[in-house]
Amino acid sequence: MRKIILNLAVSLDGYIEGPNKEIDWIIFDAEGGSSLNDFAKEIDTILYGRTSYEAWGTYVPSENAPDFEKDFYAATGKMTKYVFSSTKEAFPGNPVVVSEDIAAAMQQLKQQPGKDIWLYGGAGLITTFLNLQLVDEFRLAVMPMILGSGTPLFKEIKDRVPLQFTRTQASKSGVLELRYEKI
């Protein structure tokens, strides 16, 4: 069965965005880009909340962007995308829109043939997926940054989620990748 993988950057103090929704603190260099491109080979489906999709679902890097960034967005641009929204029915790029019974929709998706599934976010969608016990694996790129405030990675989680450590990897830039699987 396919896995739903939460893979994202987080500050050392647990935020996924700064207080003004900024992400300029995330280190996106060639080493991290290589890791993301490797991850893109493991997945074929991306899950977004409405706001995240509107910001990044159809993103195209500039001509001056590094090759690793162009490669990553070229790969993800071809993938199947799901948007979870109760307020909007259609989006540019024609993703699959899920507006109700998320648990049933995801159980059905996980049973279809294909590669693993990337839970991109945002924070509200991450909370929903955790509370529905839909996340199978956690891959967190801990950035060497303390933000002090912003959007927390985890909030309003109803139940404990026991995890098993599977891997860690440090980069030259100070990013620490942590991997856990749900027990």
PDB file of C-alpha atoms in Angstrom:
ATOM      1  CA  MET A   1       0.000   0.000   0.000  1.00  0.00           C
ATOM      2  CA  ARG A   2       1.176   3.532  -0.747  1.00  0.00           C
ATOM      3  CA  LYS A   3       2.314   5.738   2.129  1.00  0.00           C
ATOM      4  CA  ILE A   4       1.382   9.325   2.895  1.00  0.00           C
ATOM      5  CA  ILE A   5       4.607  11.161   3.749  1.00  0.00           C
ATOM      6  CA  LEU A   6       4.688  14.525   5.501  1.00  0.00           C
ATOM      7  CA  ASN A   7       7.904  16.099   4.202  1.00  0.00           C
ATOM      8  CA  LEU A   8       8.646  19.720   4.954  1.00  0.00           C
ATOM      9  CA  ALA A   9      11.008  22.280   6.423  1.00  0.00           C
ATOM     10  CA  VAL A  10      10.637  23.368  10.030  1.00  0.00           C
ATOM     11  CA  SER A  11      12.549  25.850  12.174  1.00  0.00           C
ATOM     12  CA  LEU A  12      14.402  24.582  15.232  1.00  0.00           C
ATOM     13  CA  ASP A  13      11.578  25.960  17.377  1.00  0.00           C
ATOM     14  CA  GLY A  14       8.886  24.132  15.389  1.00  0.00           C
ATOM     15  CA  TYR A  15       7.492  26.678  12.925  1.00  0.00           C
ATOM     16  CA  ILE A  16       6.750  26.066   9.232  1.00  0.00           C
ATOM     17  CA  GLU A  17       6.271  29.766   8.446  1.00  0.00           C
ATOM     18  CA  GLY A  18       7.311  32.995  10.064  1.00  0.00           C
ATOM     19  CA  PRO A  19       4.764  35.364  11.642  1.00  0.00           C
ATOM     20  CA  ASN A  20       4.052  36.978   8.251  1.00  0.00           C
ATOM     21  CA  LYS A  21       3.913  33.607   6.453  1.00  0.00           C
ATOM     22  CA  GLU A  22       7.489  34.131   5.239  1.00  0.00           C
ATOM     23  CA  ILE A  23       9.665  31.182   4.283  1.00  0.00           C
ATOM     24  CA  ASP A  24      12.847  33.102   3.439  1.00  0.00           C
ATOM     25  CA  TRP A  25      14.628  31.329   6.313  1.00  0.00           C
ATOM     26  CA  ILE A  26      14.480  27.952   4.558  1.00  0.00           C
ATOM     27  CA  ILE A  27      17.842  26.865   3.138  1.00  0.00           C
ATOM     28  CA  PHE A  28      17.289  25.706  -0.432  1.00  0.00           C
ATOM     29  CA  ASP A  29      20.760  24.995  -1.738  1.00  0.00           C
ATOM     30  CA  ALA A  30      22.154  22.375  -4.136  1.00  0.00           C
ATOM     31  CA  GLU A  31      22.509  19.765  -1.372  1.00  0.00           C
ATOM     32  CA  GLY A  32      18.917  20.225  -0.198  1.00  0.00           C
ATOM     33  CA  GLY A  33      17.763  20.444  -3.800  1.00  0.00           C
ATOM     34  CA  SER A  34      19.401  17.096  -4.526  1.00  0.00           C
ATOM     35  CA  SER A  35      17.573  15.583  -1.553  1.00  0.00           C
ATOM     36  CA  LEU A  36      14.254  17.014  -2.778  1.00  0.00           C
ATOM     37  CA  ASN A  37      14.858  15.703  -6.289  1.00  0.00           C
ATOM     38  CA  ASP A  38      15.549  12.252  -4.836  1.00  0.00           C
ATOM     39  CA  PHE A  39      12.284  12.521  -2.895  1.00  0.00           C
ATOM     40  CA  ALA A  40      10.421  13.507  -6.084  1.00  0.00           C
ATOM     41  CA  LYS A  41      11.414  10.132  -7.562  1.00  0.00           C
ATOM     42  CA  GLU A  42       9.623   8.360  -4.684  1.00  0.00           C
ATOM     43  CA  ILE A  43       6.246  10.084  -5.140  1.00  0.00           C
ATOM     44  CA  ASP A  44       3.686  10.685  -7.857  1.00  0.00           C
ATOM     45  CA  THR A  45       0.939  12.512  -5.946  1.00  0.00           C
ATOM     46  CA  ILE A  46       0.922  15.730  -3.889  1.00  0.00           C
ATOM     47  CA  LEU A  47      -1.694  16.804  -1.310  1.00  0.00           C
ATOM     48  CA  TYR A  48      -2.307  20.516  -0.709  1.00  0.00           C
ATOM     49  CA  GLY A  49      -4.593  22.694   1.333  1.00  0.00           C
ATOM     50  CA  ARG A  50      -6.265  25.462  -0.663  1.00  0.00           C
ATOM     51  CA  THR A  51      -3.860  28.237   0.360  1.00  0.00           C
ATOM     52  CA  SER A  52      -0.759  26.102  -0.207  1.00  0.00           C
ATOM     53  CA  TYR A  53      -1.974  25.054  -3.644  1.00  0.00           C
ATOM     54  CA  GLU A  54      -2.727  28.618  -4.649  1.00  0.00           C
ATOM     55  CA  ALA A  55       0.823  29.600  -3.639  1.00  0.00           C
ATOM     56  CA  TRP A  56       2.798  26.588  -4.884  1.00  0.00           C
ATOM     57  CA  GLY A  57       0.601  24.124  -6.809  1.00  0.00           C
ATOM     58  CA  THR A  58       1.351  25.581 -10.224  1.00  0.00           C
ATOM     59  CA  TYR A  59       4.631  27.320  -9.359  1.00  0.00           C
ATOM     60  CA  VAL A  60       7.204  27.658 -12.138  1.00  0.00           C
ATOM     61  CA  PRO A  61      10.735  28.790 -11.216  1.00  0.00           C
ATOM     62  CA  SER A  62      12.282  31.756 -12.993  1.00  0.00           C
ATOM     63  CA  GLU A  63      14.745  31.254 -15.827  1.00  0.00           C
ATOM     64  CA  ASN A  64      17.545  32.294 -13.445  1.00  0.00           C
ATOM     65  CA  ALA A  65      16.649  29.661 -10.835  1.00  0.00           C
ATOM     66  CA  PRO A  66      19.231  26.971 -10.098  1.00  0.00           C
ATOM     67  CA  ASP A  67      18.946  23.767 -12.127  1.00  0.00           C
ATOM     68  CA  PHE A  68      18.014  21.684  -9.068  1.00  0.00           C
ATOM     69  CA  GLU A  69      14.991  23.932  -8.489  1.00  0.00           C
ATOM     70  CA  LYS A  70      13.927  23.756 -12.140  1.00  0.00           C
ATOM     71  CA  ASP A  71      14.311  19.965 -12.103  1.00  0.00           C
ATOM     72  CA  PHE A  72      12.258  19.609  -8.924  1.00  0.00           C
ATOM     73  CA  TYR A  73       9.359  21.735 -10.150  1.00  0.00           C
ATOM     74  CA  ALA A  74       9.457  20.098 -13.583  1.00  0.00           C
ATOM     75  CA  ALA A  75       9.040  16.712 -11.866  1.00  0.00           C
ATOM     76  CA  THR A  76       6.313  17.819  -9.442  1.00  0.00           C
ATOM     77  CA  GLY A  77       4.499  19.731 -12.182  1.00  0.00           C
ATOM     78  CA  LYS A  78       3.703  16.403 -13.877  1.00  0.00           C
ATOM     79  CA  MET A  79       2.334  14.749 -10.745  1.00  0.00           C
ATOM     80  CA  THR A  80      -1.271  14.199  -9.718  1.00  0.00           C
ATOM     81  CA  LYS A  81      -2.354  16.886  -7.272  1.00  0.00           C
ATOM     82  CA  TYR A  82      -5.162  16.917  -4.733  1.00  0.00           C
ATOM     83  CA  VAL A  83      -6.504  20.078  -3.127  1.00  0.00           C
ATOM     84  CA  PHE A  84      -8.563  19.943   0.058  1.00  0.00           C
ATOM     85  CA  SER A  85     -11.053  22.789   0.125  1.00  0.00           C
ATOM     86  CA  SER A  86     -14.548  23.380   1.415  1.00  0.00           C
ATOM     87  CA  THR A  87     -14.771  26.832  -0.180  1.00  0.00           C
ATOM     88  CA  LYS A  88     -13.618  26.348  -3.766  1.00  0.00           C
ATOM     89  CA  GLU A  89     -14.416  23.724  -6.397  1.00  0.00           C
ATOM     90  CA  ALA A  90     -11.960  24.472  -9.224  1.00  0.00           C
ATOM     91  CA  PHE A  91      -8.326  25.538  -9.430  1.00  0.00           C
ATOM     92  CA  PRO A  92      -5.785  26.274 -12.161  1.00  0.00           C
ATOM     93  CA  GLY A  93      -4.025  23.108 -13.271  1.00  0.00           C
ATOM     94  CA  ASN A  94      -7.166  21.012 -12.651  1.00  0.00           C
ATOM     95  CA  PRO A  95      -6.192  19.183  -9.455  1.00  0.00           C
ATOM     96  CA  VAL A  96      -8.547  16.679  -7.867  1.00  0.00           C
ATOM     97  CA  VAL A  97     -10.592  18.622  -5.297  1.00  0.00           C
ATOM     98  CA  VAL A  98     -11.635  16.884  -2.085  1.00  0.00           C
ATOM     99  CA  SER A  99     -14.275  18.691  -0.042  1.00  0.00           C
ATOM    100  CA  GLU A 100     -15.655  15.929   2.173  1.00  0.00           C
ATOM    101  CA  ASP A 101     -14.847  12.535   3.693  1.00  0.00           C
ATOM    102  CA  ILE A 102     -11.092  12.991   3.575  1.00  0.00           C
ATOM    103  CA  ALA A 103     -10.411   9.692   5.355  1.00  0.00           C
ATOM    104  CA  ALA A 104     -12.316   7.622   2.778  1.00  0.00           C
ATOM    105  CA  ALA A 105     -10.779   9.500  -0.148  1.00  0.00           C
ATOM    106  CA  MET A 106      -7.251   8.934   1.198  1.00  0.00           C
ATOM    107  CA  GLN A 107      -7.803   5.262   2.016  1.00  0.00           C
ATOM    108  CA  GLN A 108      -8.979   4.769  -1.557  1.00  0.00           C
ATOM    109  CA  LEU A 109      -5.991   6.715  -2.939  1.00  0.00           C
ATOM    110  CA  LYS A 110      -3.512   4.722  -0.843  1.00  0.00           C
ATOM    111  CA  GLN A 111      -4.863   1.468  -2.287  1.00  0.00           C
ATOM    112  CA  GLN A 112      -4.433   2.565  -5.910  1.00  0.00           C
ATOM    113  CA  PRO A 113      -1.265   1.526  -7.718  1.00  0.00           C
ATOM    114  CA  GLY A 114       1.492   4.101  -7.771  1.00  0.00           C
ATOM    115  CA  LYS A 115       4.302   5.653  -5.813  1.00  0.00           C
ATOM    116  CA  ASP A 116       4.047   7.235  -2.375  1.00  0.00           C
ATOM    117  CA  ILE A 117       2.070  10.408  -1.669  1.00  0.00           C
ATOM    118  CA  TRP A 118       3.463  13.735  -0.427  1.00  0.00           C
ATOM    119  CA  LEU A 119       1.454  15.613   2.186  1.00  0.00           C
ATOM    120  CA  TYR A 120       2.706  19.102   1.393  1.00  0.00           C
ATOM    121  CA  GLY A 121       0.404  21.050   3.717  1.00  0.00           C
ATOM    122  CA  GLY A 122      -0.489  23.691   5.069  1.00  0.00           C
ATOM    123  CA  ALA A 123      -0.824  23.620   8.790  1.00  0.00           C
ATOM    124  CA  GLY A 124      -4.587  23.044   8.888  1.00  0.00           C
ATOM    125  CA  LEU A 125      -4.373  20.126   6.478  1.00  0.00           C
ATOM    126  CA  ILE A 126      -1.482  18.607   8.436  1.00  0.00           C
ATOM    127  CA  THR A 127      -3.578  18.802  11.622  1.00  0.00           C
ATOM    128  CA  THR A 128      -6.542  17.185   9.875  1.00  0.00           C
ATOM    129  CA  PHE A 129      -4.403  14.353   8.514  1.00  0.00           C
ATOM    130  CA  LEU A 130      -2.780  13.716  11.895  1.00  0.00           C
ATOM    131  CA  ASN A 131      -6.131  13.694  13.674  1.00  0.00           C
ATOM    132  CA  LEU A 132      -7.468  11.230  11.083  1.00  0.00           C
ATOM    133  CA  GLN A 133      -4.315   9.100  11.527  1.00  0.00           C
ATOM    134  CA  LEU A 134      -3.491   9.320   7.812  1.00  0.00           C
ATOM    135  CA  VAL A 135       0.231  10.192   7.982  1.00  0.00           C
ATOM    136  CA  ASP A 136       2.495   7.149   7.649  1.00  0.00           C
ATOM    137  CA  GLU A 137       5.919   8.789   7.613  1.00  0.00           C
ATOM    138  CA  PHE A 138       7.425  12.072   8.784  1.00  0.00           C
ATOM    139  CA  ARG A 139      10.426  13.677   7.083  1.00  0.00           C
ATOM    140  CA  LEU A 140      11.374  16.953   8.687  1.00  0.00           C
ATOM    141  CA  ALA A 141      14.181  19.176   7.458  1.00  0.00           C
ATOM    142  CA  VAL A 142      15.085  21.085  10.621  1.00  0.00           C
ATOM    143  CA  MET A 143      16.565  24.430   9.613  1.00  0.00           C
ATOM    144  CA  PRO A 144      19.253  26.100  11.729  1.00  0.00           C
ATOM    145  CA  MET A 145      16.912  28.970  12.585  1.00  0.00           C
ATOM    146  CA  ILE A 146      14.853  30.022  15.585  1.00  0.00           C
ATOM    147  CA  LEU A 147      11.889  32.120  14.448  1.00  0.00           C
ATOM    148  CA  GLY A 148      10.273  32.851  17.798  1.00  0.00           C
ATOM    149  CA  SER A 149       6.767  32.898  16.323  1.00  0.00           C
ATOM    150  CA  GLY A 150       4.810  31.923  13.249  1.00  0.00           C
ATOM    151  CA  THR A 151       2.758  28.952  12.153  1.00  0.00           C
ATOM    152  CA  PRO A 152       3.545  25.896  14.298  1.00  0.00           C
ATOM    153  CA  LEU A 153       4.013  22.542  12.616  1.00  0.00           C
ATOM    154  CA  PHE A 154       1.774  20.752  15.105  1.00  0.00           C
ATOM    155  CA  LYS A 155      -1.245  22.245  16.867  1.00  0.00           C
ATOM    156  CA  GLU A 156      -4.552  20.937  18.141  1.00  0.00           C
ATOM    157  CA  ILE A 157      -3.489  17.314  17.762  1.00  0.00           C
ATOM    158  CA  LYS A 158      -6.117  15.164  19.493  1.00  0.00           C
ATOM    159  CA  ASP A 159      -4.150  12.002  20.215  1.00  0.00           C
ATOM    160  CA  ARG A 160      -0.552  10.985  20.717  1.00  0.00           C
ATOM    161  CA  VAL A 161       1.216   9.683  17.631  1.00  0.00           C
ATOM    162  CA  PRO A 162       3.871   7.093  18.507  1.00  0.00           C
ATOM    163  CA  LEU A 163       6.789   7.144  16.084  1.00  0.00           C
ATOM    164  CA  GLN A 164       9.762   4.975  15.272  1.00  0.00           C
ATOM    165  CA  PHE A 165      13.011   6.693  14.300  1.00  0.00           C
ATOM    166  CA  THR A 166      14.311   5.503  10.920  1.00  0.00           C
ATOM    167  CA  ARG A 167      17.028   7.900   9.784  1.00  0.00           C
ATOM    168  CA  THR A 168      18.839  11.173  10.241  1.00  0.00           C
ATOM    169  CA  GLN A 169      21.147  13.056   7.921  1.00  0.00           C
ATOM    170  CA  ALA A 170      22.989  16.341   8.429  1.00  0.00           C
ATOM    171  CA  SER A 171      23.957  18.677   5.597  1.00  0.00           C
ATOM    172  CA  LYS A 172      26.926  21.015   5.335  1.00  0.00           C
ATOM    173  CA  SER A 173      24.544  23.967   5.633  1.00  0.00           C
ATOM    174  CA  GLY A 174      23.365  22.800   9.065  1.00  0.00           C
ATOM    175  CA  VAL A 175      20.030  21.333   7.987  1.00  0.00           C
ATOM    176  CA  LEU A 176      19.173  18.168   9.879  1.00  0.00           C
ATOM    177  CA  GLU A 177      16.793  15.757   8.187  1.00  0.00           C
ATOM    178  CA  LEU A 178      14.824  13.570  10.597  1.00  0.00           C
ATOM    179  CA  ARG A 179      12.734  10.600   9.520  1.00  0.00           C
ATOM    180  CA  TYR A 180      10.143   8.727  11.544  1.00  0.00           C
ATOM    181  CA  GLU A 181       7.460   6.189  10.733  1.00  0.00           C
ATOM    182  CA  LYS A 182       4.168   5.919  12.552  1.00  0.00           C
ATOM    183  CA  ILE A 183       4.023   2.801  14.712  1.00  0.00           C
TER     184      ILE A 183
END
